[in-house]
Coordinates of C-alpha atoms and ligand atoms in Angstrom, one line a residue:
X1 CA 22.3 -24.8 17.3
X2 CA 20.1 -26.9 19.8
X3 CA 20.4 -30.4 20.4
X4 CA 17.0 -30.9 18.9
X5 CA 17.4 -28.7 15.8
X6 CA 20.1 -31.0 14.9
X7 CA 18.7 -34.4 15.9
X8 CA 15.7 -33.2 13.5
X9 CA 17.7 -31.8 10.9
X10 CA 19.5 -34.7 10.0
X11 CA 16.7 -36.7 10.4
X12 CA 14.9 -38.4 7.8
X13 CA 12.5 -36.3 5.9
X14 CA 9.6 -37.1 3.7
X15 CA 6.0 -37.0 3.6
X16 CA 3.6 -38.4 6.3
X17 CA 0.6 -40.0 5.6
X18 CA -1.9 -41.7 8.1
X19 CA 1.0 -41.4 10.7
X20 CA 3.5 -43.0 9.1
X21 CA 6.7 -41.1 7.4
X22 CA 6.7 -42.1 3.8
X23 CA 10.6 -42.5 3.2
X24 CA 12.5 -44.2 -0.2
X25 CA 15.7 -45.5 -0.8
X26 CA 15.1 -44.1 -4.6
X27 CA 13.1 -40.8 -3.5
X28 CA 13.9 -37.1 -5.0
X29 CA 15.0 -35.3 -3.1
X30 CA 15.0 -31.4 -2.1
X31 CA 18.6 -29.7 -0.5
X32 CA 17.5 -27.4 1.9
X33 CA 19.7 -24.7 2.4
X34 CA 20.1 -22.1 5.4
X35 CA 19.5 -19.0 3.3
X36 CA 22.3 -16.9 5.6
X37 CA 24.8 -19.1 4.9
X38 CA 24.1 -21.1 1.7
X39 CA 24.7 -24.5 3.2
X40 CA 22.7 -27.7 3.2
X41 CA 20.8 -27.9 6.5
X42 CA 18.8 -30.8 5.6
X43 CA 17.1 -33.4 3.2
X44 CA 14.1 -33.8 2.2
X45 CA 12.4 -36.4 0.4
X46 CA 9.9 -35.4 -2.4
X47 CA 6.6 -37.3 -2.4
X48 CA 4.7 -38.4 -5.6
X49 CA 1.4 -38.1 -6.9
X50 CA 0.8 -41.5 -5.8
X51 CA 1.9 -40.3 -2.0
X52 CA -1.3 -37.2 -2.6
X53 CA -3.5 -39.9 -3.5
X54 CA -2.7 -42.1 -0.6
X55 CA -2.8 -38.9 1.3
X56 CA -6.1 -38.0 0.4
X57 CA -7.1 -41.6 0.6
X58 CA -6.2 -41.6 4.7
X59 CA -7.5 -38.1 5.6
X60 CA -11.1 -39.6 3.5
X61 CA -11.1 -42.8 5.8
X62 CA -10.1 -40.0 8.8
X63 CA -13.0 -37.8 8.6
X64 CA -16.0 -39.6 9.7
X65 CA -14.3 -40.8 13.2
X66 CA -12.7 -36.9 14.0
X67 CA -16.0 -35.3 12.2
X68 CA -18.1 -37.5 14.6
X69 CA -15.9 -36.1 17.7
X70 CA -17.7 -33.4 19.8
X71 CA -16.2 -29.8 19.6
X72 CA -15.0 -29.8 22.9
X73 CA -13.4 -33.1 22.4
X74 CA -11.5 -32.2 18.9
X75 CA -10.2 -29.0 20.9
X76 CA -8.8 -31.2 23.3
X77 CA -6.5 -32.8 20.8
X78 CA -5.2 -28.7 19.8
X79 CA -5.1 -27.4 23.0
X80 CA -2.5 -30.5 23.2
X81 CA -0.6 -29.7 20.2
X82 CA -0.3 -26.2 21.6
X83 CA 1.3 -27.4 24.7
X84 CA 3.7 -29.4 22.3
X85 CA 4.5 -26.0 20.4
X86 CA 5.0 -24.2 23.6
X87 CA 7.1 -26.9 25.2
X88 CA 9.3 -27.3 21.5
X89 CA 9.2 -23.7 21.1
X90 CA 12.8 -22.5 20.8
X91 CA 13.7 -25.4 18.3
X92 CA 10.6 -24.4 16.3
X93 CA 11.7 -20.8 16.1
X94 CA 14.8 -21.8 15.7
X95 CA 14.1 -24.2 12.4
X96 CA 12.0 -21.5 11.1
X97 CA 14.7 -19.0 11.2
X98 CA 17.3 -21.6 9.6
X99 CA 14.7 -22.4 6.9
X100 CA 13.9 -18.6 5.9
X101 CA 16.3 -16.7 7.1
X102 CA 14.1 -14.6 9.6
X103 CA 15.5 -12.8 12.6
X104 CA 14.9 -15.2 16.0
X105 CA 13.6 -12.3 17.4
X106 CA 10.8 -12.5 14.7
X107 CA 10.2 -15.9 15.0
X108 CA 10.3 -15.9 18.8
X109 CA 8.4 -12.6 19.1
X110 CA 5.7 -13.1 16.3
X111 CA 5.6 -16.4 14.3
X112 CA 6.1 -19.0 17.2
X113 CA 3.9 -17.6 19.3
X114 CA 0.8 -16.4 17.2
X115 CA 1.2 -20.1 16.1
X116 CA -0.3 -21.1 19.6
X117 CA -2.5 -18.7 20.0
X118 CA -4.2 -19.6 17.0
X119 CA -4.8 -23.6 18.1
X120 CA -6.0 -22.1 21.4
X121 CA -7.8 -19.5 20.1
X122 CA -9.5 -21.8 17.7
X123 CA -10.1 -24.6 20.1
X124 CA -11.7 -22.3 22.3
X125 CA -14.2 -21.0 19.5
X126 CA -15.5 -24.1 18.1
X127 CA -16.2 -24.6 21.3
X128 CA -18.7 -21.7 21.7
X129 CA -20.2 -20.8 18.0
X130 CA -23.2 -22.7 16.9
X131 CA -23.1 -25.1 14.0
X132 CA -26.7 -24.4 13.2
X133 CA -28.9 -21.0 13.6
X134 CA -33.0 -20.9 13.8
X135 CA -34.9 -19.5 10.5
X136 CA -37.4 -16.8 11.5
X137 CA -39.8 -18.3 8.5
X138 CA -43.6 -17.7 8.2
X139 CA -45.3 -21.3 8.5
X140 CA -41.7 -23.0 8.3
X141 CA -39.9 -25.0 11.1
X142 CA -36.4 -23.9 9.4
X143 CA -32.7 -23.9 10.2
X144 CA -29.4 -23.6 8.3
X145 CA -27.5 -26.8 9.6
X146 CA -23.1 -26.7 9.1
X147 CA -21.6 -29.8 8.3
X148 CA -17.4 -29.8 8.0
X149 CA -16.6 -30.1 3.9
X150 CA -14.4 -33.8 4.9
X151 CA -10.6 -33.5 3.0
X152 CA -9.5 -29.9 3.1
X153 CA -6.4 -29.5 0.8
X154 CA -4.1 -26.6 1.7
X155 CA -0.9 -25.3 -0.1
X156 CA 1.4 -22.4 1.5
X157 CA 4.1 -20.1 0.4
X158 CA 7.8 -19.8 1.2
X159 CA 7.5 -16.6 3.4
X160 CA 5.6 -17.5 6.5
X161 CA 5.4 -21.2 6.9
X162 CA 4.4 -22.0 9.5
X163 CA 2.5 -19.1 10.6
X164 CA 0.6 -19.4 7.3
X165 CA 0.0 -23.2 8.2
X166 CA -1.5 -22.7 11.3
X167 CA -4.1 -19.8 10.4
X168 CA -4.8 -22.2 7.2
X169 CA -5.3 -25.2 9.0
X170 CA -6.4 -25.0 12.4
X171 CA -10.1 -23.9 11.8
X172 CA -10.6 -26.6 8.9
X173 CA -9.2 -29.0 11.9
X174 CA -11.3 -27.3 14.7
X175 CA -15.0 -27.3 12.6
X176 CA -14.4 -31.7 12.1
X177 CA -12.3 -31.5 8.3
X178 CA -9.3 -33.5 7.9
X179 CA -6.4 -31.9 5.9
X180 CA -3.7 -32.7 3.6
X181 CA -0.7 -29.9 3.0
X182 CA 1.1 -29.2 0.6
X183 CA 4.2 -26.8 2.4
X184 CA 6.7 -24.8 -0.2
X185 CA 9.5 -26.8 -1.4
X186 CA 12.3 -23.7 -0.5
X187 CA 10.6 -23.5 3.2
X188 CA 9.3 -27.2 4.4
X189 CA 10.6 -27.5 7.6
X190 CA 8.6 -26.2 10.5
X191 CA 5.8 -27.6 8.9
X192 CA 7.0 -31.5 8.9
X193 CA 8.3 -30.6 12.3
X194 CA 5.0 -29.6 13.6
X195 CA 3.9 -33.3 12.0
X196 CA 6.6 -35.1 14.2
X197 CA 4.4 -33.0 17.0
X198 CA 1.1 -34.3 15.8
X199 CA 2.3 -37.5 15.3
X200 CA 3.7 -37.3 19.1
X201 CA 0.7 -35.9 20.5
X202 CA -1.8 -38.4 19.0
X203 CA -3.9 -36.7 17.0
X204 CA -5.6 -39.5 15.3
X205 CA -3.8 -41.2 11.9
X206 CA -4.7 -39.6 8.7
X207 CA -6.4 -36.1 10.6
X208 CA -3.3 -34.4 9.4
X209 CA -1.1 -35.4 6.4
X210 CA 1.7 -33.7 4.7
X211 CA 2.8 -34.3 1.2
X212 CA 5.9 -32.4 0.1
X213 CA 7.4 -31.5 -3.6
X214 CA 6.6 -29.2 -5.8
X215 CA 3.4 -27.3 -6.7
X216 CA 3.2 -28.2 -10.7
X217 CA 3.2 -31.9 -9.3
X218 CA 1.5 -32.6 -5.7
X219 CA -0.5 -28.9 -5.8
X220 CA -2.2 -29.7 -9.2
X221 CA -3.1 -33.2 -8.1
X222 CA -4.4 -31.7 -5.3
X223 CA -6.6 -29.3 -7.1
X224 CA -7.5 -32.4 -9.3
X225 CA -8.4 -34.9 -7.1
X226 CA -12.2 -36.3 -6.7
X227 CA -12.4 -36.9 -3.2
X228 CA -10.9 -33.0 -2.4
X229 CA -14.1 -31.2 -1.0
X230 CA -12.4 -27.7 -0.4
X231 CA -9.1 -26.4 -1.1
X232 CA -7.2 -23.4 0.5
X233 CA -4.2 -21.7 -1.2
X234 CA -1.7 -18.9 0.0
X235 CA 0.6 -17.5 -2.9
X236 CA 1.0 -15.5 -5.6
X237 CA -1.7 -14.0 -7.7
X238 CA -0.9 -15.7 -11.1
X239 CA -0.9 -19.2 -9.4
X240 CA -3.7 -18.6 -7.4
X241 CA -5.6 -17.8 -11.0
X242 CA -4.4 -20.9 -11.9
X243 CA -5.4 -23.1 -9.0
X244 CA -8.6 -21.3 -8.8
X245 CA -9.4 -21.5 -12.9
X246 CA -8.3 -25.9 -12.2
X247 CA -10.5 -25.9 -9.0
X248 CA -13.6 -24.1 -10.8
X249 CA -12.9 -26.9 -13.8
X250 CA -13.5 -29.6 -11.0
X251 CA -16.7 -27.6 -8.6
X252 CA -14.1 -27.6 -5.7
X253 CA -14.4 -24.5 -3.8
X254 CA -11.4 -23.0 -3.2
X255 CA -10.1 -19.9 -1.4
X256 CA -7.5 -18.0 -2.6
X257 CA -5.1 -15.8 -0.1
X258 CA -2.7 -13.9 -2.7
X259 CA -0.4 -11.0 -3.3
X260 CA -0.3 -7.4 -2.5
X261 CA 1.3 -4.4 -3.0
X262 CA -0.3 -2.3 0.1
X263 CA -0.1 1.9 0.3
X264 CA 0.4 3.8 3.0
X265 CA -0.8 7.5 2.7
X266 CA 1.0 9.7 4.9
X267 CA -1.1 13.0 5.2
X268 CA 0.7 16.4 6.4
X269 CA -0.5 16.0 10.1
X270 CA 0.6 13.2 10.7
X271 CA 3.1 12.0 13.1
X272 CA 6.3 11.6 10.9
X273 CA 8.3 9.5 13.3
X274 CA 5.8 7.0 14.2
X275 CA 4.8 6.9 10.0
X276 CA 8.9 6.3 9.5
X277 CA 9.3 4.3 12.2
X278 CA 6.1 1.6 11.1
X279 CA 6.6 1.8 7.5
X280 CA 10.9 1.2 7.7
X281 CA 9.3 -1.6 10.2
X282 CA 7.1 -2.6 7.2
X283 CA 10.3 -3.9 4.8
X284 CA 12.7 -4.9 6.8
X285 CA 10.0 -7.5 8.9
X286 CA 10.7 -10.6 7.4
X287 CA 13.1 -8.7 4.5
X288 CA 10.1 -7.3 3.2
X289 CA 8.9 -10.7 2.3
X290 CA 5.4 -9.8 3.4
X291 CA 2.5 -10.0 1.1
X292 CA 0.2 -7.2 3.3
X293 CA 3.1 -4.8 3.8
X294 CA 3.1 -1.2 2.5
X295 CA 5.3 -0.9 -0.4
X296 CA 3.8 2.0 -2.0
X297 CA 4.2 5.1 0.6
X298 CA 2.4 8.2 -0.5
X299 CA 3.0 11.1 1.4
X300 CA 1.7 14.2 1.5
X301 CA 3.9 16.9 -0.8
X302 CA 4.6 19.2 1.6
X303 CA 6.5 16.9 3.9
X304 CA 8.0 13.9 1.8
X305 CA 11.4 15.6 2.3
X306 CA 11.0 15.3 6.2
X307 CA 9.7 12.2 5.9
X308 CA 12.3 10.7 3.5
X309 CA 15.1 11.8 6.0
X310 CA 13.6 10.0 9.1
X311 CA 12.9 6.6 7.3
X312 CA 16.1 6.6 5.3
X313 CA 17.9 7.5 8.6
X314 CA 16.2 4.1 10.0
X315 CA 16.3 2.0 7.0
X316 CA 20.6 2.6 7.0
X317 CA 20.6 1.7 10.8
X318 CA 19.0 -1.7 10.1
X319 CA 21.8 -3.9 11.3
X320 CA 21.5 -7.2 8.6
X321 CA 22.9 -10.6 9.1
X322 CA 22.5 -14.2 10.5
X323 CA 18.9 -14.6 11.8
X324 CA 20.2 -16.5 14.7
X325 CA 22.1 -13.4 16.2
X326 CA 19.6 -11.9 18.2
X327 CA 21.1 -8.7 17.3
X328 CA 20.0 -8.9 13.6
X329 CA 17.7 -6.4 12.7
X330 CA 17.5 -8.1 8.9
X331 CA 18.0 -11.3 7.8
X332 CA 18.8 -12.4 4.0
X333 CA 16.5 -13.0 1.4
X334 CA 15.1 -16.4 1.8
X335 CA 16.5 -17.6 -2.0
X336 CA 18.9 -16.2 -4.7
X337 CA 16.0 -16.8 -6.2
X338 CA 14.1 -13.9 -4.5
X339 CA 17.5 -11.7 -4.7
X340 CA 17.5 -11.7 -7.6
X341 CA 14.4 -10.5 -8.4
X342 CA 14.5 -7.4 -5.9
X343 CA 17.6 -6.7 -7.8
X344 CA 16.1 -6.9 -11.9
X345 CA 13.2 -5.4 -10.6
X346 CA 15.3 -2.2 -9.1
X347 CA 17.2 -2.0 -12.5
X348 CA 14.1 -2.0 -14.5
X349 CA 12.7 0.6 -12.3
X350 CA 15.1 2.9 -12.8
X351 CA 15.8 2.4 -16.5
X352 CA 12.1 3.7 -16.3
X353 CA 13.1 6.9 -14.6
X354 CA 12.4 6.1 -10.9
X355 CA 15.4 7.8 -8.7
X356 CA 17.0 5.9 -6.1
X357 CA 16.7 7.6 -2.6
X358 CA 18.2 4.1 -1.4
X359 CA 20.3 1.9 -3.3
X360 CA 19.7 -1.6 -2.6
X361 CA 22.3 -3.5 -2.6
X362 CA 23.3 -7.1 -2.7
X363 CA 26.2 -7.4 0.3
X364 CA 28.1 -9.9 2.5
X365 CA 27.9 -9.4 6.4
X366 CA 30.5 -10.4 8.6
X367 CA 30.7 -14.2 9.2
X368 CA 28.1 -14.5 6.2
X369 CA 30.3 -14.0 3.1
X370 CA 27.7 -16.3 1.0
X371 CA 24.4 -15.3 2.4
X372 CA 21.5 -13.7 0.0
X373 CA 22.1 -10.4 1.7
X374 CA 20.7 -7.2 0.2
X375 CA 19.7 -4.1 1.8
X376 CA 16.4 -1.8 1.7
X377 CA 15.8 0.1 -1.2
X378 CA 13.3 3.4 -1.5
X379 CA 12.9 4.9 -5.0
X380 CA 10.7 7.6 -6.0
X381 CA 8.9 8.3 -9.6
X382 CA 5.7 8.4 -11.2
X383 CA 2.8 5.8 -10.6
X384 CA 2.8 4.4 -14.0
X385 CA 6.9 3.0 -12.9
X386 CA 7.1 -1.0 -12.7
X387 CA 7.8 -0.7 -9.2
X388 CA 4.9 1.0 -8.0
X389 CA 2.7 -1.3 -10.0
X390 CA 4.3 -4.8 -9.3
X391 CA 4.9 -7.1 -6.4
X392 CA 8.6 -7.2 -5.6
X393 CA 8.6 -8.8 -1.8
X394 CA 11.9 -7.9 -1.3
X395 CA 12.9 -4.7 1.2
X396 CA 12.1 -2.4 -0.8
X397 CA 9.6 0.5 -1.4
X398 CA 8.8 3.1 -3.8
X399 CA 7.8 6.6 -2.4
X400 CA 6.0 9.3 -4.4
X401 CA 3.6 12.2 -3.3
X402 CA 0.2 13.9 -3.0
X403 CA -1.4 17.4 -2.8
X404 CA -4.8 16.1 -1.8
X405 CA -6.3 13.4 -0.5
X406 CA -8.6 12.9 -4.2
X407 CA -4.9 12.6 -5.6
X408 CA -3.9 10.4 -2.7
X409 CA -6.8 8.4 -3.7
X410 CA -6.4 8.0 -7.7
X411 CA -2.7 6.6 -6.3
X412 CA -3.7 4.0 -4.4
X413 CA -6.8 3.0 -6.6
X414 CA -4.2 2.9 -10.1
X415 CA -3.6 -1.0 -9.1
X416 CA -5.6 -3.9 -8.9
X417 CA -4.6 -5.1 -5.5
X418 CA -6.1 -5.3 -2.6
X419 CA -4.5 -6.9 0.5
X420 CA -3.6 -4.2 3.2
X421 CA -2.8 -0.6 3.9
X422 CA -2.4 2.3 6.1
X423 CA -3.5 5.8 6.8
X424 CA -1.3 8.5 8.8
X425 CA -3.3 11.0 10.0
X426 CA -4.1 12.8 13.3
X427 CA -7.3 13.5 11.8
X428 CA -9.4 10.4 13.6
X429 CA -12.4 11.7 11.2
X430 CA -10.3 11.8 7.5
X431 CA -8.1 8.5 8.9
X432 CA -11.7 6.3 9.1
X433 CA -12.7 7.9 6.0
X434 CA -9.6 6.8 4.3
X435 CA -9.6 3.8 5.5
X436 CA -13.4 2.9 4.7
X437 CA -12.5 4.2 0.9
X438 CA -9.3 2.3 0.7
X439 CA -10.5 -1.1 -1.6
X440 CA -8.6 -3.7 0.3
X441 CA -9.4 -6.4 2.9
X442 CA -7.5 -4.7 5.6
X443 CA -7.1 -0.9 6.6
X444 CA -5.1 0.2 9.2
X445 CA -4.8 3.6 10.9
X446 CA -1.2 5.3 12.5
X447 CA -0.2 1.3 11.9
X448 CA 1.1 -1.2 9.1
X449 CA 0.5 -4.8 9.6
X450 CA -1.6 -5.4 12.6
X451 CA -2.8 -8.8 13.4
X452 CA -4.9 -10.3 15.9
X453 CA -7.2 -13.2 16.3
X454 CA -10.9 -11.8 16.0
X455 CA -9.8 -9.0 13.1
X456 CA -10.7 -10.9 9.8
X457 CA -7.3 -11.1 7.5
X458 CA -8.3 -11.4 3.9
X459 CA -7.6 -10.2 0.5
X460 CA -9.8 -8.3 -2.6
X461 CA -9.6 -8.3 -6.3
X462 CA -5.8 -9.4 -7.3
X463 CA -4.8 -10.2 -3.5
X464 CA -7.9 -12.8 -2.9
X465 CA -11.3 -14.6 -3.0
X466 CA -13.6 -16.1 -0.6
X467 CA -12.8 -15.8 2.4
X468 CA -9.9 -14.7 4.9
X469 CA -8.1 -15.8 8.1
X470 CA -8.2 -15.6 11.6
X471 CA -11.8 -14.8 12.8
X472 CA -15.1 -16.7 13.3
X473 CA -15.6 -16.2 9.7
X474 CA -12.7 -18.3 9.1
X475 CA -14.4 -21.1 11.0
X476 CA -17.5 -21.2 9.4
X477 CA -15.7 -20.8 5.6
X478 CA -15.0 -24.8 6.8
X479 CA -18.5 -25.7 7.7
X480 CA -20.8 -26.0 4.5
X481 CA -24.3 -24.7 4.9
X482 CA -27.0 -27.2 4.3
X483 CA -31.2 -26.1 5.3
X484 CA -33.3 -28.3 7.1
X485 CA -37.2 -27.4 7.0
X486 CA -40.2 -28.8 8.0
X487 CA -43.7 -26.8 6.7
X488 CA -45.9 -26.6 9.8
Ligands
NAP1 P1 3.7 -19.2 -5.4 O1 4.8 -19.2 -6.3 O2 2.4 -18.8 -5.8 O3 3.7 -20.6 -4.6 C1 2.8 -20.8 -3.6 C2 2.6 -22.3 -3.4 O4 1.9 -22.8 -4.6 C3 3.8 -23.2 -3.3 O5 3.6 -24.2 -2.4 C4 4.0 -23.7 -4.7 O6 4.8 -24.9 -4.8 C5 2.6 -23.9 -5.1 N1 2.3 -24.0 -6.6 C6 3.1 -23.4 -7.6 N2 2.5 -23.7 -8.8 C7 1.4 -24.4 -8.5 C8 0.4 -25.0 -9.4 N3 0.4 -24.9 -10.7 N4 -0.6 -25.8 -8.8 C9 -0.6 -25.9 -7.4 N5 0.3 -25.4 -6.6 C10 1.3 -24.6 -7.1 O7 4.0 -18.1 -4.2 P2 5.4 -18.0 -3.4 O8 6.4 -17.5 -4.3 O9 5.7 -19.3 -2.7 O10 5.0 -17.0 -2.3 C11 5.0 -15.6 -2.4 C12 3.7 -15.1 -2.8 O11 2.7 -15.5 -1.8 C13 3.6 -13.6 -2.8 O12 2.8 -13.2 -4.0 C14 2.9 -13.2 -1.6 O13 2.3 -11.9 -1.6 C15 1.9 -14.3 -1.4 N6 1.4 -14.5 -0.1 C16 0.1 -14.1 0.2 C17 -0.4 -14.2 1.5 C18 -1.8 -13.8 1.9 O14 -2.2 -14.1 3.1 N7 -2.5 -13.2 1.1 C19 0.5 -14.6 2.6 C20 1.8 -15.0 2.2 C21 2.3 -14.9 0.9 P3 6.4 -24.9 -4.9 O15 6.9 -23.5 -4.9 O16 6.8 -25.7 -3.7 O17 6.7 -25.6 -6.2
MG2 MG1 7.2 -18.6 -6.3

């Protein structure tokens, strides 16, 4: 472990408001634990609603000064916390990876440094889009004028952290908001470690505050409190009803990022090898703990068996174990929590009739006897089994198959959600048909999760509302519309 992975580990750990780092002799406190190992890596201190109010209290008295900062100057201050990420970067991968349990190679090769390119990516933007466009009105001098919202509130899942906190907060930041987060209790980490950076890098007090604990506590408050103009929340579709039902009670707007449960249809011309090669890819990335990633691979009749033998011939080569061994293919779960879910979830699915054409199983690498270890799973079955329907997020997937693309279709429509999923065809014609008639926020074609700054990222019906990430439509969700107009 590096020098300052440790120093920051056993470091104090709390909240941090307006700059400071709120820490209690009498505080809660959350154990974190290194999910490939099961040990305590570090302590941190749970905040209180009284810490959210204070929070929100200090981003409030923030806003006017950083709202009243030119573009250019407020992506001075992230182009200066991206230098700090690129200068910190292998202790940030490597807290990440201690946190979750992702490979180092994953956090090195994706999370880490997307993470940059989004502060410079942003940065760069705000710097260029206009904050108010001319009305073509008869008789009317007329414009639409954006003004930021003020305190954004954001609260992020355990899967991601901090790339989630980054594409959540670094437009809101970049269009003049101030923000209060509220990270995961099982993942906290990278995100109070990107504070100490803030913090370092002077981004002014109160700009960027982090209150940690859990969601029924600090996230509710959150949604509850009178001086929250917007909140953002990435999680699970039954919470995100919830925050959005608390948020509607209280006229915040909110903007929900939530689960999936994508499809892949795999057509008979397509290229099996790249198909098995993206889609075994698609749930062992992050052990499957990926809410856009195709779970539900629907392949063509005529070559499942072909296909089934490539991907299970990759899924068994998948070499699992400690996320620091940069030979690690798969790390653990990122809870027993999670395990254990994958696992109930694979019983109930086959005490539905689903066949297993890949046992998961719960095991024990070398040197990780205690780790929440489990390896990829593929059944097959009908549509109407619990684990085509359901979210699992584990590494597993359920396979069945088609005999035209109108039955391909009906599969991938028999769910509510609507995050991401894939086409594999040749065909360049049926592929963009496909993928314009798929009902998700993201389609992709010979290729499962595909990200880049510019694409939108967003979610439909039981995966999201109002809005996505990573564009210049994420930029403006943080700018509220007002008109200005003048009759001539
Ligand atoms: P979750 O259980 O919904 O929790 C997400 C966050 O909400 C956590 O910080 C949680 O706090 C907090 N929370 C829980 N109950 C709350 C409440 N009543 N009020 C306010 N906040 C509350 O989701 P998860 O298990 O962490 O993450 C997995 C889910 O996230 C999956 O469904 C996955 O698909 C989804 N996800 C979606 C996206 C996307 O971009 N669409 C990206 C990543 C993940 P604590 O847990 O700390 O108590
Ligand atoms: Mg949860």
């Amino acid at each position: 472990m590096l020098e300052d992975t440790k120093a920051f580990l056993s470091s104090p750990l709390g909240s941090f408001i307006n700059n400071q780092w709120v820490l209690r002799d009498d505080a809660a406190i959350s154990e974190i634990i290194d999910p490939c190992t099961t040990e305590t890596i570090a302590s941190v201190q749970r905040g209180t609603e009284a810490d959210l109010n204070a929070a929100v209290d200090a981003a409030n008295e923030a806003f006017p000064a950083w709202s009243a900062l030119s573009a250019d100057e407020r992506a001075g201050h992230l182009h200066r916390l991206a230098d700090a990420l690129e200068a910190n970067f292998d202790t940030i991968a490597e807290i990440e990876t201690l946190d979750v349990g992702k490979t180092i190679t994953n956090t090195k090769g994706f999370d880490i440094p997307f993470g940059v390119d989004c502060l410079r990516y942003f940065a760069d933007l705000s710097k260029t889009l206009p904050t108010d466009t001319e009305l073509d009105i008869k008789d009317m001098e007329a414009r639409i004028h954006r003004v930021p919202y003020g305190v954004c509130g954001f609260i992020f899942p355990w899967n991601f952290p901090y790339n989630l906190l980054l594409w959540g907060i670094v437009p809101a930041l970049a269009a003049g908001n101030t923000v209060v987060i509220k990270p995961a209790e099982l993942t906290p980490l990278s995100t109070l470690f990107f504070a100490k950076l803030a913090e370092a890098a002077e981004l002014p007090a109160g700009v960027l505050n982090v209150v940690t604990g859990s969601g029924s506590v600090i996230g509710n408050a959150m949604c509850n409190h009178p001086k929250m103009k917007r909140v953002s929340f990435t999680g699970s579709s039954e919470v995100g009803k919830q925050i959005g039902a608390t948020c509607g009670g209280n006229l915040i707007p909110c903007k929900l990022e939530l689960g999936g449960k994508g499809a892949a249809v795999v057509f008979e011309d397509a290229d099996l090898d790249l198909a098995a090669e993206q889609l075994s890819a698609a749930i062992t990335f992050n052990t499957g703990q990926v809410c856009c990633t195709a779970t539900r691979w629907i392949v063509h009749e005529s070559v499942a068996d072909a296909f089934t033998q490539k991907v299970t011939d990759l899924l068994k080569a998948v070499k699992i174990g400690h996320g620091l061994q940069e030979d690690t293919g798969m790390g653990p779960m990122a809870s027993e929590k999670q395990r254990q879910t994958v696992v109930d979830y694979l019983q109930k699915g086959q005490a539905q009739g689903a066949t297993a054409l890949l046992a998961g199983e719960c095991l024990r690498p070398e040197g990780c006897e205690k780790g929440y270890f489990m390896s990829p799973s593929l059944l097959t079955g009908d549509i109407d089994n619990i684990c085509f329907k359901e979210e699992i997020f584990g590494p597993s997937a359920y396979l069945t198959t088609f005999t035209d693309e109108a039955d391909a279709m009906k599969q991938v429509h028999s769910i509510e959600y609507g995050l991401a999923n894939s086409v594999f065809t040749q065909d360049m014609e049926r592929a963009n048909r496909v993928a314009n008639n798929m009902a998700a926020g993201n389609n992709w074609i010979n290729a499962h999760n595909v990200f880049a700054y510019g694409l939108p990222y967003g979610g439909v019906n039981l995966s999201g509302l109002g809005g996505g990430v990573n564009s210049p439509e994420t930029y403006y969700d943080y700018l509220r519309p007002q008109t200005v107009a003048r009759p001539l």
